[in-house]
Short mmCIF file of C-alpha atoms in Angstrom, two decimals:
data_model
loop_
_atom_site.label_atom_id
_atom_site.label_comp_id
_atom_site.label_asym_id
_atom_site.label_seq_id
_atom_site.Cartn_x
_atom_site.Cartn_y
_atom_site.Cartn_z
CA MET W 1 -0.45 0.23 0.08
CA LYS W 2 1.21 3.61 -0.31
CA VAL W 3 0.48 4.60 3.13
CA LYS W 4 3.00 1.79 4.09
CA LYS W 5 5.35 4.17 2.26
CA THR W 6 4.52 7.35 4.26
CA LEU W 7 4.71 5.64 7.15
CA ALA W 8 8.32 4.68 6.32
CA ALA W 9 9.51 7.75 4.91
CA LEU W 10 8.14 9.16 7.64
CA GLY W 11 10.09 7.19 9.88
CA LEU W 12 7.84 5.51 11.60
CA GLY W 13 7.58 1.72 9.88
CA ILE W 14 5.66 -0.83 10.30
CA THR W 15 7.58 -2.55 12.51
CA MET W 16 8.03 -1.67 15.81
CA LEU W 17 10.10 -4.10 18.32
CA LEU W 18 9.24 -4.27 22.93
CA ASN W 19 12.71 -5.66 23.82
CA THR W 20 11.34 -5.97 27.50
CA THR W 21 12.46 -8.46 31.25
CA ALA W 22 9.98 -11.02 30.66
CA TYR W 23 9.39 -13.92 33.04
CA ALA W 24 10.31 -16.88 30.80
CA GLU W 25 13.94 -18.29 29.47
CA VAL W 26 13.22 -17.58 25.46
CA SER W 27 15.31 -18.16 22.60
CA GLU W 28 17.34 -14.68 21.05
CA GLY W 29 15.13 -14.65 18.24
CA LYS W 30 11.96 -12.09 18.06
CA TYR W 31 8.34 -12.63 19.17
CA ASP W 32 5.76 -11.78 16.59
CA LEU W 33 2.70 -12.73 16.95
CA GLU W 34 1.74 -15.87 15.45
CA LYS W 35 4.57 -17.21 18.05
CA LEU W 36 3.01 -15.51 20.59
CA LYS W 37 -0.07 -16.57 20.11
CA GLU W 38 1.73 -20.38 20.33
CA VAL W 39 2.69 -20.00 23.70
CA TYR W 40 -0.23 -18.65 24.79
CA ILE W 41 -1.94 -21.80 23.87
CA ASN W 42 0.57 -24.02 25.61
CA GLU W 43 -0.05 -22.65 28.53
CA SER W 44 -3.18 -21.94 28.05
CA PHE W 45 -5.10 -22.99 31.93
CA GLU W 46 -8.72 -22.63 30.08
CA VAL W 47 -7.58 -25.71 27.98
CA LYS W 48 -6.29 -28.06 29.92
CA MET W 49 -9.15 -27.45 32.26
CA ILE W 50 -11.43 -28.32 29.68
CA GLU W 51 -8.83 -31.65 28.94
CA LEU W 52 -9.36 -32.29 32.96
CA ASP W 53 -12.49 -31.99 32.98
CA THR W 54 -13.37 -34.67 29.88
CA GLU W 55 -10.85 -37.16 31.70
CA LEU W 56 -12.06 -36.41 35.28
CA LEU W 57 -16.28 -37.41 33.62
CA GLN W 58 -15.48 -40.07 31.83
CA VAL W 59 -13.00 -41.80 34.66
CA GLN W 60 -16.26 -40.70 37.03
CA TYR W 61 -19.02 -41.74 35.04
CA LYS W 62 -18.06 -44.48 32.85
CA ASP W 63 -19.35 -47.59 35.48
CA GLN W 64 -22.77 -45.32 35.39
CA ILE W 65 -23.22 -44.22 31.37
CA LYS W 66 -22.39 -48.29 30.53
CA GLU W 67 -25.37 -49.46 32.81
CA TYR W 68 -27.59 -46.47 31.17
CA ARG W 69 -27.12 -47.06 28.14
CA ASP W 70 -27.44 -50.99 29.10
CA SER W 71 -30.65 -49.83 30.67
CA LYS W 72 -32.12 -48.75 27.64
CA ASP W 73 -32.40 -51.45 26.27
CA THR W 74 -34.97 -52.63 29.34
CA VAL W 75 -36.86 -49.44 29.56
CA ASN W 76 -38.06 -50.81 25.48
CA ASP W 77 -37.94 -54.27 25.74
CA ALA W 78 -40.84 -53.05 28.37
CA GLU W 79 -42.54 -50.53 26.69
CA ASP W 80 -42.66 -52.45 23.79
CA HIS W 81 -43.80 -55.03 26.43
CA MET W 82 -46.33 -52.70 27.72
CA ASN W 83 -48.05 -51.96 24.49
CA GLY W 84 -48.04 -55.62 23.22
CA MET W 85 -50.03 -56.14 26.11
CA LYS W 86 -52.84 -52.93 25.13
CA ALA W 87 -52.95 -54.24 21.98
CA LEU W 88 -53.90 -57.65 22.99
CA ARG W 89 -56.63 -56.64 25.14
CA GLU W 90 -57.78 -54.10 23.25
CA GLN W 91 -58.61 -56.97 20.64
CA SER W 92 -60.16 -59.33 23.62
CA LEU W 93 -62.51 -55.66 23.67
CA LYS W 94 -63.15 -55.87 19.83
CA ASP W 95 -63.43 -59.55 20.23
CA TYR W 96 -66.56 -59.49 23.37
CA GLU W 97 -68.59 -57.38 20.88
CA ARG W 98 -68.40 -59.48 17.83
CA ALA W 99 -69.67 -62.49 20.12
CA GLN W 100 -73.27 -63.47 19.54
CA ASP W 101 -74.36 -65.58 22.14
CA SER W 102 -73.21 -65.55 26.05
CA ALA W 103 -71.53 -68.49 26.75
CA SER W 104 -68.83 -66.41 23.99
CA ARG W 105 -69.67 -62.79 25.40
CA GLN W 106 -68.44 -65.00 28.98
CA ALA W 107 -65.15 -65.76 27.72
CA ALA W 108 -64.10 -62.81 26.25
CA THR W 109 -64.83 -60.68 29.45
CA LYS W 110 -62.95 -63.30 31.23
CA ASN W 111 -59.98 -62.83 28.36
CA ALA W 112 -60.19 -59.19 28.62
CA ASP W 113 -60.23 -59.30 31.96
CA ARG W 114 -57.05 -61.00 32.29
CA LEU W 115 -55.55 -59.54 29.78
CA LEU W 116 -56.28 -56.30 31.72
CA MET W 117 -54.28 -57.44 34.54
CA GLU W 118 -51.58 -58.00 32.78
CA TYR W 119 -51.46 -54.43 30.76
CA ILE W 120 -51.17 -53.18 34.47
CA ARG W 121 -48.44 -55.33 35.44
CA ALA W 122 -46.88 -54.55 32.17
CA ARG W 123 -47.73 -50.49 32.96
CA SER W 124 -46.32 -51.23 36.24
CA SER W 125 -42.93 -52.56 35.77
CA TYR W 126 -42.59 -49.78 32.95
CA ARG W 127 -43.53 -47.30 35.12
CA MET W 128 -41.18 -48.38 37.70
CA ARG W 129 -38.07 -49.04 35.23
CA VAL W 130 -39.26 -45.81 33.33
CA LYS W 131 -38.82 -43.58 36.63
CA GLN W 132 -35.04 -44.84 37.33
CA ASP W 133 -34.59 -44.45 33.74
CA VAL W 134 -35.79 -40.72 34.25
CA GLN W 135 -33.99 -39.85 37.11
CA MET W 136 -30.29 -41.69 34.72
CA THR W 137 -31.44 -39.43 31.71
CA GLN W 138 -31.48 -36.03 33.72
CA SER W 139 -28.45 -36.83 35.13
CA LEU W 140 -26.33 -38.45 32.93
CA GLU W 141 -27.22 -36.83 29.36
CA PRO W 142 -25.93 -33.68 30.09
CA ILE W 143 -22.39 -35.08 31.15
CA ILE W 144 -22.74 -37.37 28.01
CA PHE W 145 -23.74 -34.30 26.43
CA GLN W 146 -20.61 -32.59 27.24
CA ILE W 147 -17.89 -35.32 26.80
CA ALA W 148 -19.27 -35.43 23.23
CA GLN W 149 -18.66 -32.05 22.54
CA ALA W 150 -15.06 -31.65 24.44
CA GLU W 151 -13.48 -31.60 21.70
CA ILE W 152 -15.34 -28.79 20.18
CA LYS W 153 -14.88 -26.96 23.19
CA LYS W 154 -11.57 -27.09 23.32
CA GLU W 155 -11.24 -26.12 19.86
CA GLN W 156 -13.75 -22.96 20.30
CA SER W 157 -11.72 -22.09 23.66
CA ILE W 158 -8.22 -22.73 21.84
CA ALA W 159 -9.93 -19.55 18.94
CA LYS W 160 -11.26 -17.60 21.66
CA SER W 161 -7.57 -17.37 23.53
CA GLU W 162 -6.11 -16.71 20.40
CA TYR W 163 -8.28 -13.93 19.81
CA GLU W 164 -7.68 -12.31 23.45
CA LEU W 165 -4.02 -12.30 23.07
CA GLU W 166 -4.35 -10.28 19.73
CA LEU W 167 -6.77 -7.61 20.85
CA ASP W 168 -3.94 -7.57 23.84
CA TYR W 169 -1.23 -7.78 21.13
CA TYR W 170 -2.58 -4.91 19.26
CA ASN W 171 -3.38 -2.97 22.00
CA LEU W 172 0.30 -3.20 22.68
CA VAL W 173 0.54 -1.72 19.19
CA ARG W 174 -1.33 1.32 19.68
CA LEU W 175 0.29 2.23 23.10
CA HIS W 176 3.83 2.17 21.52
CA ARG W 177 2.50 3.38 18.78
CA GLU W 178 0.54 6.77 20.66
CA LEU W 179 3.92 7.04 22.99
CA GLU W 180 6.36 7.54 19.92
CA LEU W 181 4.17 10.25 19.35
CA ILE W 182 4.12 12.02 22.51
CA GLU W 183 8.31 11.81 22.46
CA LYS W 184 7.92 13.91 19.12
CA ASP W 185 5.82 16.08 20.70
CA VAL W 186 8.20 16.41 23.83
CA ASP W 187 11.18 16.62 21.14
CA ASN W 188 9.34 19.29 18.81
CA ILE W 189 8.34 21.81 21.88
CA LYS W 190 11.35 21.71 23.73
CA LYS W 191 12.70 22.99 20.20
CA LYS W 192 9.98 25.15 20.15
CA ILE W 193 11.03 26.21 23.78
CA ASN W 194 14.31 26.95 22.50
CA ILE W 195 13.45 29.30 19.49
CA ASP W 196 10.56 31.12 22.04
CA MET W 197 14.04 31.89 24.11
CA THR W 198 16.00 33.35 21.10
CA LYS W 199 13.27 35.51 20.46
CA GLU W 200 12.44 36.74 23.76
CA ASN W 201 15.77 37.18 24.20
CA LEU W 202 15.94 39.37 20.58
CA GLY W 203 12.61 41.01 22.31
CA LEU W 204 10.67 39.86 19.09
CA LEU W 205 8.68 36.96 21.31
CA VAL W 206 7.12 38.24 24.49
CA GLU W 207 7.46 35.73 27.68
CA SER W 208 3.84 34.82 28.03
CA ALA W 209 4.01 33.29 24.12
CA ARG W 210 7.47 31.12 25.28
CA GLU W 211 5.30 29.86 29.03
CA GLU W 212 2.65 29.00 27.31
CA SER W 213 4.41 26.43 25.34
CA GLU W 214 6.23 25.88 28.51
CA LYS W 215 2.92 24.58 30.35
CA GLN W 216 2.33 22.18 26.64
CA LEU W 217 5.80 20.87 27.64
CA ARG W 218 4.70 19.77 31.00
CA ASP W 219 1.07 18.63 29.88
CA PHE W 220 2.87 16.44 27.23
CA GLU W 221 5.18 14.60 29.44
CA LYS W 222 2.48 14.01 31.61
CA GLN W 223 0.88 12.27 28.84
CA LYS W 224 4.22 10.28 28.65
CA LYS W 225 4.17 8.86 31.45
CA GLN W 226 0.47 7.93 31.31
CA LEU W 227 1.35 5.84 28.47
CA GLU W 228 4.54 4.76 29.79
CA ASN W 229 2.75 3.29 32.88
CA SER W 230 0.27 2.00 30.49
CA LEU W 231 2.09 -0.58 28.55
CA GLU W 232 4.33 -1.43 31.58
CA LEU W 233 1.38 -2.74 32.73
CA ALA W 234 -0.21 -4.14 29.34
CA LEU W 235 3.45 -6.30 28.73
CA GLU W 236 2.88 -7.25 32.55
CA ASN W 237 -0.11 -8.57 31.80
CA MET W 238 1.17 -10.43 28.57
CA LYS W 239 3.95 -11.56 30.40
CA THR W 240 2.03 -12.71 33.32
CA LYS W 241 -0.49 -14.71 30.86
CA LEU W 242 2.66 -16.38 28.97
CA ASN W 243 3.30 -17.25 32.22
CA PHE W 244 6.98 -16.30 31.83
CA ASP W 245 10.03 -16.93 34.23
CA LEU W 246 11.30 -14.02 35.51
CA GLY W 247 14.42 -12.90 34.04
CA ALA W 248 14.63 -13.98 30.32
CA GLN W 249 14.45 -11.45 27.82
CA LEU W 250 11.85 -10.96 25.16
CA LYS W 251 11.92 -9.27 22.30
CA ILE W 252 8.44 -8.12 20.36
CA GLU W 253 7.59 -7.24 17.03
CA LEU W 254 4.95 -4.79 16.88
CA GLU W 255 3.52 -5.06 13.93
CA ILE W 256 0.93 -3.30 12.10
CA PRO W 257 -1.92 -5.57 10.25
CA ASN W 258 -2.44 -5.28 6.64
CA GLU W 259 -5.75 -6.04 4.89
CA SER W 260 -5.72 -4.57 1.64
CA VAL W 261 -9.10 -6.60 0.47
CA PRO W 262 -12.61 -5.96 3.78
CA LYS W 263 -14.58 -9.53 3.58
CA SER W 264 -17.96 -8.86 3.24
CA TYR W 265 -20.96 -11.20 4.98
CA ASN W 266 -24.38 -12.55 4.50
CA LEU W 267 -26.12 -11.23 7.78
CA GLN W 268 -28.70 -14.14 7.13
CA ASP W 269 -25.94 -16.43 6.62
CA SER W 270 -23.67 -15.08 9.26
CA ILE W 271 -26.82 -16.05 11.96
CA SER W 272 -27.48 -19.24 10.74
CA LYS W 273 -23.40 -20.02 10.90
CA PHE W 274 -23.49 -18.31 14.12
CA LYS W 275 -26.72 -20.85 15.74
CA LYS W 276 -25.66 -24.38 13.29
CA ASN W 277 -21.65 -24.19 15.59
CA ASN W 278 -22.94 -22.36 19.07
CA LEU W 279 -22.32 -25.24 22.05
CA ASP W 280 -24.53 -23.19 24.26
CA LEU W 281 -27.26 -23.78 21.66
CA ALA W 282 -26.48 -27.46 20.84
CA ALA W 283 -26.74 -28.33 25.08
CA MET W 284 -29.77 -26.60 24.83
CA GLU W 285 -31.30 -28.24 22.06
CA ASN W 286 -29.82 -31.50 23.67
CA ASN W 287 -32.58 -30.48 27.17
CA VAL W 288 -35.51 -30.61 24.76
CA PHE W 289 -34.47 -33.64 23.40
CA ILE W 290 -34.67 -35.00 26.83
CA LYS W 291 -37.43 -33.16 28.35
CA GLU W 292 -39.26 -33.96 25.24
CA SER W 293 -39.07 -38.24 25.54
CA ILE W 294 -38.85 -38.00 29.41
CA PHE W 295 -42.40 -36.38 28.54
CA ASN W 296 -43.67 -38.85 26.24
CA LYS W 297 -42.93 -41.93 28.20
CA VAL W 298 -44.03 -40.47 31.63
CA THR W 299 -47.41 -39.93 29.61
CA LEU W 300 -46.77 -43.29 28.75
CA ALA W 301 -46.73 -45.01 31.79
CA TYR W 302 -49.32 -42.39 33.28
CA GLU W 303 -51.79 -42.91 30.94
CA ARG W 304 -55.84 -43.16 31.92
CA ILE W 305 -57.91 -47.00 31.53
CA GLU W 306 -61.39 -45.96 32.26
CA GLU W 307 -61.88 -49.73 33.64
CA TRP W 308 -59.04 -49.63 35.73
CA ASN W 309 -58.99 -46.07 36.78
CA GLU W 310 -63.00 -46.13 37.67
CA ASN W 311 -62.53 -49.45 40.03
CA GLN W 312 -59.24 -49.78 41.71
CA ILE W 313 -57.70 -46.24 42.49
CA THR W 314 -58.64 -43.34 44.63
CA LEU W 315 -59.32 -39.96 43.44
CA LYS W 316 -55.99 -38.92 45.17
CA GLN W 317 -54.18 -41.72 43.55
CA TYR W 318 -55.25 -40.83 40.20
CA GLU W 319 -54.42 -36.92 40.61
CA GLU W 320 -50.93 -37.82 41.78
CA GLU W 321 -50.63 -40.21 38.71
CA GLN W 322 -51.62 -37.00 36.34
CA ASN W 323 -49.51 -34.41 38.14
CA GLN W 324 -46.44 -37.02 36.82
CA ILE W 325 -47.60 -36.24 33.59
CA LYS W 326 -48.41 -32.56 33.42
CA ILE W 327 -44.90 -31.66 35.55
CA SER W 328 -42.97 -33.18 32.49
CA GLU W 329 -44.57 -31.13 30.29
CA ILE W 330 -44.48 -28.29 31.81
CA GLU W 331 -40.43 -29.19 32.30
CA PHE W 332 -40.73 -29.56 28.63
CA LYS W 333 -42.77 -26.82 27.72
CA LYS W 334 -40.14 -24.46 29.89
CA SER W 335 -36.98 -25.47 27.56
CA GLU W 336 -39.04 -24.86 24.71
CA ILE W 337 -38.68 -21.27 25.95
CA GLN W 338 -35.19 -21.48 27.52
CA LEU W 339 -34.07 -22.42 24.09
CA PHE W 340 -36.03 -19.88 21.98
CA ASN W 341 -34.42 -17.36 24.38
CA LEU W 342 -31.61 -18.60 24.01
CA GLU W 343 -32.16 -18.60 19.95
CA ARG W 344 -32.96 -14.57 20.55
CA LYS W 345 -29.67 -13.57 22.66
CA LEU W 346 -27.74 -15.58 20.16
CA GLU W 347 -29.86 -13.08 16.57
CA LEU W 348 -29.28 -10.40 19.11
CA TYR W 349 -25.57 -11.05 19.38
CA ALA W 350 -24.95 -11.84 16.27
CA LYS W 351 -26.55 -8.84 14.55
CA ASN W 352 -24.83 -6.40 16.78
CA THR W 353 -21.55 -8.60 15.47
CA TYR W 354 -22.20 -8.34 12.12
CA TYR W 355 -22.88 -4.36 12.34
CA GLU W 356 -19.92 -3.62 13.99
CA TYR W 357 -18.17 -5.43 11.39
CA GLN W 358 -19.86 -3.72 8.74
CA THR W 359 -19.15 -0.18 10.33
CA ALA W 360 -15.16 -1.21 11.18
CA ARG W 361 -14.81 -2.45 7.37
CA ASP W 362 -16.83 0.96 5.83
CA THR W 363 -14.36 3.12 8.11
CA LEU W 364 -11.55 1.75 7.12
CA VAL W 365 -12.51 2.06 3.30
CA ALA W 366 -13.57 5.29 3.85
CA ASN W 367 -10.11 6.66 5.53
CA TYR W 368 -7.28 3.84 4.57
CA LEU W 369 -7.68 2.64 1.52
CA PHE W 370 -8.77 5.66 0.04
CA ASN W 371 -6.60 7.59 1.11
CA ASN W 372 -3.71 6.09 0.28
CA ASN W 373 -2.19 9.34 -2.73
CA LEU W 374 -3.76 12.26 -0.28
CA TYR W 375 -1.50 11.14 2.36
CA ASP W 376 1.30 10.51 -0.26
CA ASN W 377 1.15 13.84 -1.81
CA LYS W 378 1.15 15.81 1.56
CA LEU W 379 3.86 14.38 2.27
CA ASN W 380 6.04 14.92 -0.86
CA ILE W 381 4.15 18.51 -0.78
CA ILE W 382 6.06 18.90 2.68
CA GLU W 383 9.79 17.10 1.85
CA ALA W 384 9.80 19.21 -1.46
CA ASN W 385 8.90 22.97 0.81
CA TYR W 386 11.77 21.95 3.22
CA LYS W 387 14.36 20.88 0.20
CA HIS W 388 13.59 24.67 -1.08
CA GLY W 389 14.31 26.74 1.63
CA PHE W 390 10.55 27.01 1.55
CA ILE W 391 9.65 26.64 6.17
CA SER W 392 12.22 25.83 8.17
CA GLU W 393 13.68 22.97 9.73
CA PHE W 394 11.16 22.91 12.85
CA GLU W 395 8.51 23.18 10.47
CA TYR W 396 8.99 20.85 8.98
CA GLU W 397 9.37 18.39 12.07
CA VAL W 398 5.69 19.35 13.34
CA GLN W 399 4.17 19.30 10.19
CA LYS W 400 5.37 15.84 9.88
CA GLN W 401 4.02 15.06 13.12
CA GLN W 402 0.85 15.73 12.33
CA LEU W 403 0.67 13.80 9.05
CA ASN W 404 2.11 10.98 11.80
CA ARG W 405 -0.79 11.55 13.98
CA GLU W 406 -2.66 11.78 10.72
CA LEU W 407 -1.59 8.38 9.95
CA ARG W 408 -2.27 7.28 13.24
CA GLY W 409 -5.76 6.98 13.11
CA LEU W 410 -5.63 5.45 9.70
CA GLU W 411 -3.85 3.16 11.99
CA GLN W 412 -6.10 2.53 14.18
CA ASP W 413 -8.60 1.64 11.60
CA MET W 414 -6.90 -0.65 10.05
CA ILE W 415 -6.68 -2.27 13.84
CA ASN W 416 -10.06 -1.65 14.55
CA TYR W 417 -11.17 -3.78 11.23
CA VAL W 418 -8.91 -6.53 11.61
CA ASN W 419 -10.16 -7.27 16.14
CA ALA W 420 -13.98 -7.08 14.02
CA LYS W 421 -12.60 -9.28 11.69
CA ASN W 422 -11.44 -11.30 13.72
CA LYS W 423 -14.79 -11.44 16.37
CA MET W 424 -17.01 -12.01 13.24
CA GLU W 425 -14.98 -15.36 12.71
CA LEU W 426 -14.95 -15.83 15.50
CA MET W 427 -18.63 -15.89 15.47
CA LEU W 428 -19.49 -17.62 12.62
CA ASN W 429 -17.86 -20.77 14.11
CA GLY W 430 -20.19 -20.48 17.06
CA ILE W 431 -18.12 -18.35 19.77
CA MET W 432 -18.99 -16.16 22.02
CA VAL W 433 -16.70 -13.31 23.12
CA THR W 434 -18.75 -10.81 24.86
CA ALA W 435 -21.54 -11.76 26.84
CA MET W 436 -25.16 -11.30 26.57
CA ASN W 437 -27.54 -8.80 28.00
#
């Protein structure tokens, strides 16, 4: 890009170097962004905890999960047996209706009563197994899902950690560049004070003008100190995150990112990809499936049998049985509402992320990509004016510093764009990096 040429001509460079004392034994080489991310991931406690938590779950619940999966066959067999007895019972009632004489009806009634009792016993057996299955389903299915999703969760954690480190890295770039600018401001104002003193001695300038410059110098030095402290704090935070040992030397390359062709995204496609890859939504969908499965089983286990309910159980017993169905139904409906609510929140997050990216992209295009010639021309004019003696060396330095600050704004536009793009890419992979309201 032509802006790069302008930066180089201003003596800024695209790559800067921070030489710091770090908390690790490192090689003599420089640490660029990719190498820093590699170290950070290797030292990531979150990634290690995901691995350990998954291994712990596998060990703790290995036998229970095996027992649970084996019990599914028993529950299914009990359900098949119950449904079989129910079908035979219904057939016996049809036989009774088709009976032509009292002897046939008496035999059909006896058979229907016998099959009713068989069905009741089969349903009681199924109920018992359903109760056990519901308890195991509620406790173990989320764990089974968590184990199954562990590798994806690990990959997403790595991607999120890389994004967070990149934010820290570009914050270092920003602070370092701003410190360079303020240091140049300090140099320039000191030169101006010297010029003011000479003019004052010659009677060409009043004392108050020099005092104003001295006040400006104090303000610049204050800003410089604040930036130095902020930069030191940012560096120390990065050292801690990288788990570096005390006393080693760390050389960090600070490079301004470069994106010549901004990416384009489709909002609807972005929302769909985000939902498809989001683990929280997958877990919630799994929860709805669990609650629906429980509701269906409980409904089947406690459905009303007219002949039996009218003669064999009390009203209280009947209400208790119906409450089992109602409770499972309510829990199922709640899970559906929770799923809908999460989908809505995810959609809001996706839209916010998308339009944050669009804003950063549009700003980059407007201010950075379309201003190459403008800043090159400005620099050429400054250089020509100085070369031909139209401006003094001090005026030359001041004008270059002014252009330098304008270019600093362009650099920040590029950094903002890259950060927004990285956040957008994470979102497409189902990853959130800011909390939802």
